[in-house]
Every structure is written in structure tokens, then in C-alpha cells.
Amino acid sequence: MAPNILLSCESISKSYGVRALFTDLSLALSDGDHVGLIGPNGSGKSTLLKILVGLESPDEGTRTLRRHTRVGYVPQEPQFPPHHSIEQVLQDTLTEDGLDPHEQGGRIARALSIGTFPDPEQAVSTLSGGWRKRLAITQALLLQPDVLLMDEPTNHLDLEGIIWLEQLLKNRAKAFLVISHDRRFLESVTSRMVELNRCYPEGRFEARGSYSDFLEQRDAALQAQADYQASLANRVRREVEWLRRGPKARTTKAKGRIQSAGKLIDELNQAESRSAQSTIGIDFSASGRKSKQLVVAEQVSKSFNGTPVITNLDLLLGPGQRLGLLGPNGSGKSTLLRLLAGTLEPDSGTITRAEALRIVSFEQHRESLDQSTSLRRALAPSGDAVVYQDRSIHLASWAKRFLFRPEQLDLPVSKLSGGEQARLLIARLMLQPADLLILDEPTNDLDIPTLEVLEDSLLEFPGALVLVTHDRWLLDRVSTILLGLDGTGRVDWYADYAQWESAQERAGGSAPEPKSDGRAALQDENATATPARKPKKMSYREQKEWGTIEESILKAEEEVTACQAAIQEPSVMSDAAALQTRSQALVAAQAEVERLYARWAELDEKRAQTVQSS
């Protein structure tokens, strides 16, 4: 094992029955690695994480851990003794690890500070899903691991919790690998991305940089792969035509060409099999109503036990308007959804709905699903067909559209995974024509390919939409306007997530970020803030630099274009080393452009200061 590699798996394979999750897979984590792991549901992400932790063994291949390396693990669904308090859970963790009882107090105090738990004596059984996830993350950090492995750590966390976790990870110097479908979170915390997917020749694709860097490199790689497949198809077509002419296999040359043609056909079949990826088909039905005003709220207020949740809200929803709701848990988002849907009445004010308004709702807790009924009856309550957009569709075809296999149709809903239950709810919603869609956390448990299809469908929906989600990527892309709630009754409008985030920072001040080792930072009461330095005037050297920086930016952008063209060459896809080298060159070229633009802004500010003072 190389000196800086902490944990690795080499040429591992894993199957369940006849189904192979992955084959001949290798992955290494080194000092300081911040890795995001993604892939469609069923690609083996969680299984790979358990193999890295040591909870499962691969069918083939080896797992290697450097001596004295500590591994922390946050499972997707953490389990705790229900009657233990938060502090007891942390204390038991240190005791099981063999830490001296005299040293436990300080370590636990720092951990409680990291998790910002309001009451350390609170029983675990009374914690919400978000606070249980915070406890699992804090418990893993308590042992000061060299490598931290996390499976969907943002699940159940509210927006405040996700930002808390981002701050912990962005400032963590040690290595971590995180499975997540939260694209904004991945963009914020990772410096390397790995995708498990059968569409790649090696079953995986890896890219240096953030999630957006990964998207660019993946698109270039898939385009190169598609170009190579098209070229391969042309070669196979020519060879098949030659074979049909009935060449006599008497000569060595003819025999060799026949064998070569067979290999080309096999290679093309494998490429086509990899590229034939199934995707969910989402397309919400609209009623076609032409009314410009679907829901009108005037001076609406609502309180619970004397505490205001919404105060004096004015709202107008019409076709094509997509409203996103923001705010911490308990701020009133679900209350507003119920008010708009008509299942809850306001204390004051009026809500007027268009006549015969069709409202379709998606509930995050999924109480509408009968867990004991079969998938067959959940999709089609009577008969073996559904009616979608005035067309009768056979149940098997409808199920296939949502990636359900025929053998799953007789399974009870309780046996479906979280992602499968989410797809089932979407399938039922699509059968109901709507003027207004009300979606409460529709992204829970959905993988990234499904999220992308859901986004496109919501963007194409011609009716009105009200959306609650912790997925900031989807919220920013889909919403035409955002409404922020703070839990005290105040409501404010925002153009996008960035504007809301800036307002939160101004209102609450900048919170101190955790230290690089992930522990809570203690504030020095005697420390004084360093005053902001005023921009200095431009020096003679900077004036010369200002005169040439635009030309430098132009050249750097041309270099990015050249790197993008180089990475799309079909021959690169057959050479993993060349692809990695060119991907790194592209990342470096893009970083240089960003550096030059930042320097341009700095010099422009100094130039303005120079002009003002002269």
C-alpha cells in the first residue's frame, strides 16, 4: 500500500444471487481525500461502503487498511438504545473504545458542542429523524477517525442541519467518503467524485474536482463513448456485409478477419448493453384549465397555542408559477401547504380557490400508502390497467415505466425500499390531472437520475406548483420564486436560494466554522476582530498587469476550449490513463480561468480606489 493511502479495495466483486452489483472494482482513499460516491439505486453504493468499513466481505478481491488507521461509519439508518440519553450514547461509545473514564468528560463536552444538542439528557427515543442523524454523525466524529464513511448523511436533516454538516466536512482535513443524492451538498464538500454505473466499461467513472466539474468530465466521457460506439457500429456493419457475401475461410487472412469480425460484434453487443440504461418516466398530467388565478390568499394568518406561524400572507398562484418554500423544521411550511390545499382553515384572512380546482398532493410521510397491500393493487386498485391521459395502459407497462420488475408486483408495499415507495407515489400522482401540485419533500430516497427526470417534468408542468424540499439544487432550478418562513409568523419573498442565504447570514451573523479536525471551536472572549483592510492603490507593476490581464483571460479560456476538445477524442475512452490526464488538465485550465477572473476583480477594485484618490 502506498504511504499516503489509508484504506483501499482492490479488484473486488460482489453479487447477491445471480445479480452482480459490481465486478473487478478498485478504490483507494488517501490522506485528505474528500470523495463523493453516487450511482443509481441498486448499483451497490451501500454495499461498497460496508465492505470498506469491514462489515461485509467481497466475493473476490481484497480490502486493505493501513495500520493504526481509525475508520468512522455513519449508516443510512442509525440504531441506538431507545432508553439511553444522548450523553449516555456518547459515553458508551468511548467506553467500548477503551478510553480512560477520566478523559471522557472533555471529549463528550466537545462532541455535544459539535452536535449543538439543546438537551444532552434527552432520550434517544424522543429524537426526530434529523436529530438522530446528527447524533450518529457526532458519535462517529467522537472517536476522531482518520477516515469517515457516511451513507446518505443528509437524509432526515433539515436545511439548517445540512449546512451544519457542510461546515463540518468542508473544514475537515482528514479523509472522508460520502454517499449522497444531494447535489448542492456534493458540490460544496467534495474534491473527487466516483460514480458506480454499468454504463461505463469499467463499471465506474471518477473525476477530480467538485460535482459540477464531474458533470462536465462525465458528459465529455459519455460523448466520447457514444462516438466510439457509433464508429464501432459502422465497422461491424461493414464486416457483416462482408460475411454475408460468403467469404471462403481457406486462407489464414480470411480466417483472421472472420474471427476479428466476431470480436467486434461481441464488443458492440457489450457496449449497447451498457448504454441501454432504464430511466423512470415522469410526466404529470395537467387539467388544461385556462384560469389565470388558481389560488388567491389575502392577509392570511395562522397560530398554534398562541404562537404565530404565518402572519398577513398575500399570495397569488396561477398556471406556470412554481413556489418554493424555505425555512427550518417547525417554521410552518407544512401548515402553509395544508392551508393552500384546504385541509386547514386560517385564523384570519381569506383563501379563494378557482371553481372545481384540482389539487394533487405528495406527502413526505407516505401515510397514503397502505403498507399491507400489494404493489399490483397500489398501482392499479382494480383490474390490470390504468388510465393515463385518456389512454388505457397495461399494468405491467405502467410498472416498468417506474422501474418496477414483474416479479415485484405481488410484493407488499412494506417490502419496497424508500426509493421504490417514492416512485410508487409519483406513479399514483401522475394518474390524477391537476391544476395545482403540492409536493412535500418528494426527493426523499430518490437517486440522482430520477431526480433529474423529476426536475424536467416539474419544469414542463403547465399548472401551478408549491414545493417543499431540502434539495437546494432542485429548489433553485424549478422554483420561479421562493417564500421564506422563520417560525415566528414572518414571511419574506426571495428571487432564489442565494438571496435567501445572504439574508440569513445578515440576520444571524456569520457563525464560527469548526476547526479543521472537526471539533467545536472555542471562542476567545478576549480576541478582537481584525479590521477589514481597505484596498490599496495600484502599484506600477499592478498597472502593467492590468494592461495585459484581459489578454491572459482570453488565452486561458482558449486553453479550456482546447482541453474540452481533447477530452472528447474517441480514442481517449479506450485509454483510462489518457482520460485521467486530460481530465486533470481540464480542471487545471478551468481553475486558471477562475484565478484570473478573481485577480481581474481585485485589480479593478484597486484601480477604482486609485482613480478616487487622485
XYZ file of C-alpha atoms in Angstrom:
614
model
C 0.000 0.000 0.000
C 1.335 3.451 -0.929
C 2.394 5.526 2.111
C -0.457 8.064 1.883
C -3.247 5.519 1.153
C -5.314 4.847 4.278
C -7.996 2.455 3.029
C -8.477 0.650 -0.267
C -10.198 -2.209 -2.025
C -8.555 -3.960 -4.957
C -10.399 -5.848 -7.717
C -13.428 -6.626 -5.540
C -16.628 -8.229 -6.802
C -19.953 -8.663 -5.055
C -23.128 -10.472 -6.089
C -26.467 -11.303 -4.483
C -27.774 -14.498 -6.036
C -27.303 -14.245 -9.797
C -27.250 -10.437 -9.744
C -23.788 -8.843 -9.785
C -23.559 -5.456 -8.068
C -20.034 -4.727 -9.276
C -17.093 -6.642 -10.702
C -13.323 -6.044 -10.520
C -13.799 -2.723 -8.709
C -10.891 -0.851 -7.117
C -10.999 2.291 -4.966
C -8.475 3.979 -2.679
C -8.802 6.704 -0.031
C -5.717 8.740 0.816
C -4.887 11.398 3.395
C -7.115 14.432 2.891
C -9.389 12.797 0.280
C -12.908 14.295 0.191
C -14.829 11.878 -2.014
C -18.461 11.789 -3.132
C -19.924 8.420 -4.201
C -23.028 8.404 -6.404
C -24.906 5.996 -8.663
C -28.433 4.806 -9.432
C -30.372 2.824 -6.833
C -29.170 -0.774 -6.800
C -25.678 -0.015 -8.113
C -24.061 -1.237 -4.881
C -23.034 2.016 -3.154
C -24.093 0.991 0.364
C -22.621 -2.486 -0.092
C -19.291 -0.992 -1.187
C -19.297 1.240 1.893
C -19.927 -1.747 4.186
C -17.023 -3.602 2.543
C -14.755 -0.587 3.130
C -15.884 -0.425 6.772
C -15.313 -4.171 7.179
C -18.935 -5.106 7.908
C -19.190 -7.233 4.744
C -16.692 -9.266 2.758
C -16.335 -9.164 -1.027
C -16.864 -12.316 -3.071
C -13.495 -11.665 -4.725
C -10.683 -9.189 -4.217
C -9.181 -7.679 -1.075
C -9.753 -4.826 1.366
C -6.641 -3.199 2.815
C -6.446 -0.873 5.827
C -3.222 0.879 6.808
C -2.014 0.030 10.303
C -3.343 2.190 13.153
C -5.906 3.823 10.845
C -9.252 4.542 12.532
C -12.408 4.239 10.438
C -15.665 6.014 11.358
C -19.009 4.946 9.893
C -22.403 6.658 9.684
C -25.021 4.160 8.399
C -28.072 5.214 6.439
C -30.424 4.286 9.312
C -28.525 4.576 12.630
C -29.708 2.488 15.593
C -29.401 3.489 19.264
C -30.650 2.015 22.572
C -34.069 3.730 22.789
C -33.985 4.447 26.540
C -30.480 5.955 26.534
C -29.936 9.683 26.634
C -27.777 11.484 24.072
C -24.946 11.775 26.590
C -25.206 8.078 27.524
C -24.860 7.054 23.869
C -21.661 9.098 23.554
C -20.300 7.803 26.860
C -20.946 4.164 25.879
C -19.143 4.768 22.587
C -15.997 5.936 24.386
C -16.197 3.142 26.959
C -16.445 0.488 24.243
C -13.431 2.090 22.553
C -11.410 1.692 25.776
C -10.901 5.386 26.579
C -9.945 6.206 30.168
C -13.067 7.367 32.088
C -11.151 10.431 33.333
C -10.689 11.595 29.729
C -14.277 11.037 28.654
C -15.773 14.211 30.115
C -13.863 16.663 27.939
C -14.337 14.564 24.795
C -18.108 14.286 25.378
C -18.412 18.031 26.054
C -16.711 18.820 22.749
C -18.973 16.305 20.940
C -22.124 17.846 22.428
C -20.861 21.228 21.250
C -20.292 19.847 17.738
C -23.850 18.474 17.561
C -25.397 21.591 19.186
C -27.789 19.362 21.144
C -30.156 21.533 23.228
C -30.612 18.889 25.970
C -27.919 16.186 26.456
C -30.263 14.303 28.805
C -32.974 13.887 26.163
C -33.886 10.264 25.460
C -32.895 8.988 22.021
C -36.401 7.571 21.516
C -37.840 11.115 21.527
C -35.447 12.499 18.905
C -36.650 13.330 15.408
C -35.027 11.655 12.410
C -32.850 14.722 11.831
C -31.507 14.833 15.391
C -30.882 11.075 15.360
C -28.778 11.590 12.227
C -26.883 14.420 13.975
C -26.198 12.077 16.878
C -24.871 9.366 14.522
C -22.509 11.865 12.852
C -21.355 13.229 16.208
C -20.831 9.689 17.517
C -18.612 8.863 14.532
C -16.553 12.052 14.973
C -16.207 11.366 18.719
C -13.626 8.647 18.016
C -11.534 11.037 15.870
C -11.398 8.744 12.799
C -8.713 9.075 10.131
C -11.311 8.044 7.510
C -15.014 8.877 7.842
C -17.501 6.861 5.737
C -21.090 8.164 5.558
C -24.148 6.653 3.867
C -26.740 9.324 2.985
C -25.907 11.592 5.966
C -28.239 14.376 4.758
C -31.330 12.136 4.900
C -33.802 13.496 7.511
C -31.658 16.607 8.131
C -33.411 19.921 7.630
C -31.713 22.743 5.748
C -30.037 24.042 8.893
C -28.704 20.551 9.626
C -27.344 20.125 6.089
C -25.482 23.453 6.338
C -24.134 22.366 9.749
C -22.795 19.151 8.212
C -21.299 21.035 5.259
C -19.322 23.250 7.628
C -18.014 20.219 9.496
C -16.862 18.453 6.345
C -15.510 21.446 4.414
C -13.153 22.170 7.286
C -12.147 18.567 7.904
C -8.506 17.947 6.976
C -8.818 14.169 7.271
C -10.284 11.844 4.642
C -13.956 11.100 4.140
C -16.217 9.368 1.609
C -19.902 10.253 1.464
C -22.811 8.678 -0.408
C -25.384 11.345 -1.201
C -28.029 12.317 -3.738
C -27.907 15.966 -2.589
C -26.106 17.620 -5.496
C -25.660 21.016 -3.820
C -24.131 19.265 -0.791
C -21.747 17.284 -3.020
C -20.782 20.477 -4.864
C -19.912 22.087 -1.533
C -17.869 19.388 0.236
C -16.163 17.097 -2.311
C -12.921 17.338 -4.261
C -13.295 13.982 -6.042
C -16.368 12.198 -7.404
C -16.888 8.493 -8.125
C -19.975 7.123 -9.885
C -20.917 3.435 -9.908
C -22.853 2.712 -13.081
C -22.991 -0.195 -15.523
C -22.964 2.240 -18.455
C -19.182 2.593 -18.077
C -16.834 -0.078 -19.453
C -15.175 -0.479 -16.030
C -18.423 -0.086 -14.069
C -17.344 3.246 -12.588
C -16.270 6.743 -13.552
C -14.040 9.007 -11.472
C -13.300 12.709 -11.792
C -11.237 15.191 -9.802
C -12.930 18.396 -8.687
C -16.401 19.337 -7.482
C -19.714 17.828 -8.567
C -20.095 20.356 -11.384
C -16.564 19.503 -12.581
C -17.598 15.850 -12.508
C -20.671 16.591 -14.658
C -18.543 18.279 -17.314
C -15.991 15.455 -17.404
C -18.686 12.759 -17.376
C -20.561 14.382 -20.260
C -17.329 14.542 -22.275
C -16.550 10.898 -21.468
C -20.055 9.697 -22.363
C -19.950 11.658 -25.619
C -16.594 10.087 -26.477
C -18.035 6.690 -25.551
C -21.079 7.293 -27.793
C -18.832 8.409 -30.667
C -16.703 5.281 -30.284
C -19.836 3.104 -30.166
C -21.106 4.719 -33.391
C -17.731 4.124 -35.044
C -17.755 0.530 -33.807
C -21.277 0.031 -35.202
C -20.108 1.211 -38.631
C -17.177 -1.206 -38.566
C -19.458 -4.082 -37.538
C -21.882 -3.189 -40.344
C -19.085 -3.404 -42.924
C -17.859 -6.722 -41.524
C -21.374 -8.186 -41.501
C -21.825 -7.188 -45.136
C -18.519 -8.899 -45.933
C -19.572 -12.040 -44.049
C -22.904 -12.134 -45.922
C -21.030 -12.330 -49.198
C -19.885 -15.749 -48.018
C -16.074 -15.472 -47.992
C -14.272 -18.773 -48.175
C -12.334 -19.336 -44.993
C -9.479 -21.111 -46.737
C -6.774 -18.561 -46.256
C -5.227 -17.546 -42.975
C -6.121 -13.925 -43.753
C -9.799 -14.741 -44.250
C -9.923 -16.829 -41.069
C -8.369 -13.961 -39.130
C -10.878 -11.462 -40.483
C -13.799 -13.722 -39.581
C -12.500 -14.063 -36.010
C -11.925 -10.300 -35.830
C -15.490 -9.659 -37.026
C -16.820 -11.918 -34.268
C -14.877 -9.989 -31.629
C -16.170 -6.660 -32.986
C -19.763 -7.914 -32.827
C -19.284 -9.067 -29.207
C -17.729 -5.700 -28.278
C -20.636 -3.814 -29.860
C -23.196 -6.002 -28.049
C -21.500 -5.253 -24.731
C -21.378 -1.505 -25.482
C -25.056 -1.444 -26.446
C -25.971 -3.416 -23.326
C -24.135 -0.881 -21.130
C -25.747 2.105 -22.832
C -29.288 0.685 -22.557
C -29.997 2.238 -19.166
C -33.590 2.281 -17.894
C -34.880 5.631 -16.633
C -38.111 6.462 -14.873
C -40.809 8.141 -16.985
C -42.367 11.084 -15.101
C -44.926 13.346 -16.742
C -47.555 14.951 -14.515
C -50.979 15.392 -16.114
C -52.483 18.876 -16.211
C -56.213 19.552 -16.492
C -55.725 22.213 -19.177
C -57.550 24.902 -17.140
C -57.042 28.416 -18.551
C -57.816 30.358 -15.348
C -55.154 32.959 -14.542
C -55.896 32.850 -10.803
C -55.931 29.381 -9.237
C -55.365 30.272 -5.566
C -55.525 33.742 -4.011
C -54.584 34.271 -0.334
C -55.229 37.659 1.297
C -53.914 38.649 4.738
C -53.830 35.012 5.880
C -52.652 34.326 9.428
C -52.367 31.113 11.451
C -51.262 30.421 15.029
C -50.922 27.346 17.220
C -51.304 27.640 21.004
C -50.907 31.388 20.756
C -47.679 31.170 18.729
C -47.946 32.789 15.277
C -46.773 30.619 12.371
C -47.948 32.706 9.402
C -48.885 36.384 9.594
C -50.622 38.543 6.965
C -49.636 36.449 3.935
C -50.701 37.661 0.475
C -50.267 35.111 -2.287
C -51.401 34.593 -5.879
C -50.826 31.305 -7.729
C -51.519 30.916 -11.438
C -50.541 28.477 -14.199
C -46.782 28.220 -14.694
C -45.933 29.637 -11.259
C -43.688 27.406 -9.143
C -43.414 28.446 -5.499
C -40.634 27.029 -3.301
C -40.903 27.180 0.498
C -37.865 27.665 2.742
C -37.429 27.561 6.499
C -36.263 25.337 9.364
C -38.314 22.411 10.643
C -41.336 23.718 12.525
C -41.370 27.058 10.714
C -44.793 26.452 9.180
C -44.091 25.030 5.715
C -46.421 22.037 6.125
C -49.042 24.318 7.721
C -48.986 26.565 4.647
C -49.356 23.535 2.358
C -52.436 22.425 4.278
C -53.888 25.936 4.163
C -53.450 26.099 0.384
C -54.878 22.585 -0.071
C -57.931 23.451 2.050
C -57.380 20.791 4.731
C -56.712 23.527 7.313
C -58.534 26.823 7.800
C -56.735 30.126 8.548
C -57.393 32.043 11.773
C -57.905 35.224 9.760
C -57.794 36.319 6.151
C -59.226 34.544 3.128
C -58.080 31.880 0.649
C -60.027 31.799 -2.611
C -59.666 28.830 -4.947
C -60.804 28.602 -8.537
C -64.050 26.699 -9.043
C -63.559 22.911 -9.175
C -59.824 23.375 -8.628
C -57.948 20.071 -8.917
C -55.224 19.763 -6.275
C -52.852 16.786 -6.161
C -50.578 16.406 -3.107
C -47.429 14.393 -2.394
C -46.956 13.707 1.329
C -43.446 13.187 2.664
C -44.510 10.734 5.397
C -46.371 8.488 2.908
C -49.334 7.773 5.160
C -51.445 7.465 1.999
C -49.717 4.163 1.159
C -51.310 1.018 2.589
C -48.227 -0.967 3.603
C -50.092 -4.275 3.585
C -51.468 -4.046 0.038
C -49.557 -5.439 -2.939
C -47.654 -3.279 -5.393
C -50.064 -4.514 -8.085
C -53.133 -3.155 -6.247
C -51.310 0.017 -5.157
C -50.593 0.844 -8.811
C -53.994 -0.262 -10.132
C -56.680 -0.690 -7.406
C -58.978 -2.564 -9.810
C -58.121 -4.550 -12.920
C -54.824 -4.881 -14.761
C -54.751 -1.474 -16.465
C -54.595 2.218 -15.596
C -55.964 5.234 -17.467
C -53.314 7.853 -18.151
C -54.064 10.936 -20.256
C -57.235 9.255 -21.572
C -55.309 6.149 -22.648
C -55.546 2.663 -21.162
C -52.092 1.272 -20.258
C -51.473 -2.306 -19.122
C -50.282 -2.600 -15.524
C -47.020 -4.338 -16.473
C -46.095 -1.498 -18.846
C -47.063 1.134 -16.274
C -44.948 -0.597 -13.607
C -41.986 -0.850 -15.998
C -42.164 2.907 -16.581
C -41.320 3.356 -12.880
C -38.576 0.713 -12.929
C -40.583 -1.999 -11.168
C -39.869 -5.575 -12.253
C -42.728 -8.026 -12.977
C -41.743 -10.247 -10.025
C -42.233 -7.269 -7.648
C -45.924 -6.778 -8.472
C -47.154 -9.229 -5.825
C -44.854 -7.923 -3.070
C -46.486 -5.936 -0.241
C -45.671 -2.214 -0.243
C -43.901 -2.682 3.105
C -41.204 -4.737 1.326
C -40.331 -1.877 -1.058
C -37.342 0.362 -0.407
C -37.755 4.053 0.382
C -36.880 4.987 -3.196
C -39.359 2.445 -4.595
C -42.141 3.779 -2.373
C -41.369 7.312 -3.577
C -41.616 6.111 -7.201
C -44.933 4.402 -6.366
C -46.359 7.679 -5.016
C -45.246 9.530 -8.151
C -46.886 6.838 -10.324
C -50.191 7.363 -8.495
C -49.967 11.154 -8.698
C -49.421 11.024 -12.465
C -52.845 9.383 -12.926
C -54.585 12.442 -11.421
C -54.915 15.518 -13.677
C -54.015 18.590 -11.626
C -54.298 22.366 -11.692
C -52.097 22.655 -8.602
C -49.346 20.254 -7.480
C -48.400 20.378 -3.792
C -45.191 18.423 -3.182
C -43.853 17.938 0.353
C -40.297 16.515 0.221
C -40.754 14.495 -2.999
C -36.991 13.925 -3.336
C -36.511 11.731 -0.246
C -34.784 8.446 -1.206
C -34.675 9.254 -4.955
C -31.393 8.692 -6.775
C -29.836 11.409 -8.946
C -31.040 10.046 -12.344
C -34.627 10.009 -11.016
C -34.204 13.498 -9.528
C -33.112 14.827 -12.916
C -36.199 13.331 -14.615
C -38.431 14.739 -11.841
C -36.928 18.215 -12.337
C -37.588 18.151 -16.079
C -41.175 17.016 -15.516
C -41.881 19.780 -12.991
C -40.392 22.381 -15.335
C -42.739 21.203 -18.110
C -45.857 21.042 -15.878
C -48.166 23.851 -17.115
C -50.164 24.200 -13.888
C -49.105 25.772 -10.578
C -46.668 24.120 -8.162
C -45.879 24.536 -4.469
C -42.696 22.723 -3.440
C -41.078 21.928 -0.103
C -37.680 20.249 -0.372
C -34.262 20.249 1.260
C -32.727 19.608 -2.166
C -31.376 23.108 -2.891
C -30.277 22.117 -6.400
C -33.839 21.149 -7.382
C -35.343 24.095 -5.483
C -33.188 26.611 -7.361
C -33.754 25.007 -10.757
C -37.526 24.519 -10.525
C -38.852 27.452 -8.451
C -39.795 30.744 -10.068
C -39.959 32.422 -6.636
C -39.199 31.457 -3.025
C -41.094 32.183 0.178
C -39.112 32.098 3.428
C -40.732 31.313 6.796
C -38.910 31.767 10.102
C -41.343 30.144 12.583
C -42.368 33.437 14.222
C -45.024 34.271 11.640
C -42.850 36.413 9.389
C -42.868 35.646 5.667
C -40.449 37.109 3.079
C -40.087 36.728 -0.687
C -36.814 35.847 -2.444
C -35.751 35.523 -6.069
C -33.515 32.479 -5.469
C -31.759 30.423 -2.803
C -28.626 32.582 -2.818
C -30.675 35.672 -1.911
C -32.344 33.793 0.973
C -28.963 32.507 2.187
C -27.498 36.036 2.164
C -30.485 37.307 4.148
C -29.988 34.543 6.734
C -26.318 35.457 7.124
C -27.153 39.144 7.587
C -29.868 38.345 10.119
C -27.898 35.829 12.163
C -24.306 36.891 11.617
C -21.539 34.615 10.454
C -21.355 31.525 12.629
C -17.835 30.373 13.619
C -16.781 27.419 11.481
C -15.448 24.210 13.064
C -11.714 23.679 13.211
C -10.065 21.502 10.605
C -10.157 18.404 12.809
C -13.959 18.573 13.058
C -14.084 19.581 16.738
C -16.017 22.561 18.020
C -14.001 25.768 18.160
C -13.939 27.610 21.495
C -14.447 31.361 21.261
C -11.753 33.567 22.821
C -13.623 36.301 24.666
C -10.525 38.500 24.695
C -9.894 38.186 20.963
C -10.560 41.283 18.898
C -11.722 41.231 15.341
C -9.153 42.182 12.732
C -10.393 45.324 10.997
C -11.083 44.970 7.302
C -8.231 46.343 5.238
C -9.009 48.985 2.674
C -7.915 48.211 -0.854
C -4.543 49.704 -1.624
C -3.716 51.838 -4.639
C -2.341 50.120 -7.712
C 1.428 49.767 -7.876
C 3.352 50.303 -11.103
C 3.692 46.528 -11.523
C -0.057 46.038 -10.984
C -0.820 48.737 -13.560
C 1.237 46.780 -16.097
C -0.565 43.589 -15.079
C -3.945 45.336 -15.527
C -2.996 46.199 -19.090
C -2.422 42.547 -20.043
C -4.856 40.606 -17.840
C -7.742 40.582 -20.344
C -5.445 39.029 -22.933
C -4.372 36.440 -20.336
C -8.011 35.603 -19.596
C -8.714 35.143 -23.299
C -5.763 32.763 -23.679
C -6.830 30.799 -20.565
C -10.372 30.412 -21.928
C -8.937 29.182 -25.238
C -6.930 26.619 -23.268
C -10.152 25.389 -21.595
C -11.772 25.022 -25.026
C -8.756 23.079 -26.293
C -8.808 20.775 -23.247
C -12.545 20.130 -23.727
C -11.934 19.216 -27.373
C -9.017 16.953 -26.437
C -11.035 15.012 -23.865
C -13.762 14.279 -26.451
C -11.464 12.362 -28.805
C -12.942 8.837 -29.201
C -9.578 7.133 -28.738
C -9.310 8.514 -25.204
C -12.156 6.315 -23.922
C -10.086 3.207 -24.528
C -7.158 4.639 -22.566
C -8.030 5.220 -18.910
C -4.675 6.844 -18.145
C -5.020 9.326 -21.014
C -8.586 10.161 -19.954
C -7.437 10.847 -16.392
C -4.544 13.019 -17.596
C -6.736 15.087 -19.903
C -9.428 15.438 -17.232
C -6.829 16.806 -14.815
C -5.605 19.216 -17.489
C -9.169 20.460 -17.992
C -9.653 21.006 -14.244
C -6.353 22.911 -14.067
C -7.283 25.085 -17.071
C -10.671 25.933 -15.537
C -9.011 26.775 -12.211
C -6.630 29.152 -14.018
C -9.560 30.980 -15.639
C -11.244 31.367 -12.247
C -7.971 32.633 -10.715
C -7.533 35.217 -13.465
C -11.098 36.492 -13.110
C -10.635 36.803 -9.344
C -7.380 38.703 -9.924
C -9.110 40.932 -12.502
C -11.789 41.836 -9.919
C -9.099 42.605 -7.313
C -7.160 44.858 -9.694
C -10.337 46.578 -10.868
C -11.191 47.454 -7.263
C -7.689 48.879 -6.702
C -7.919 50.821 -9.966
C -11.179 52.413 -8.828
C -9.570 53.322 -5.487
C -6.636 54.901 -7.322
C -8.972 56.987 -9.509
C -10.964 58.180 -6.470
C -7.876 59.282 -4.542
C -6.245 61.098 -7.481
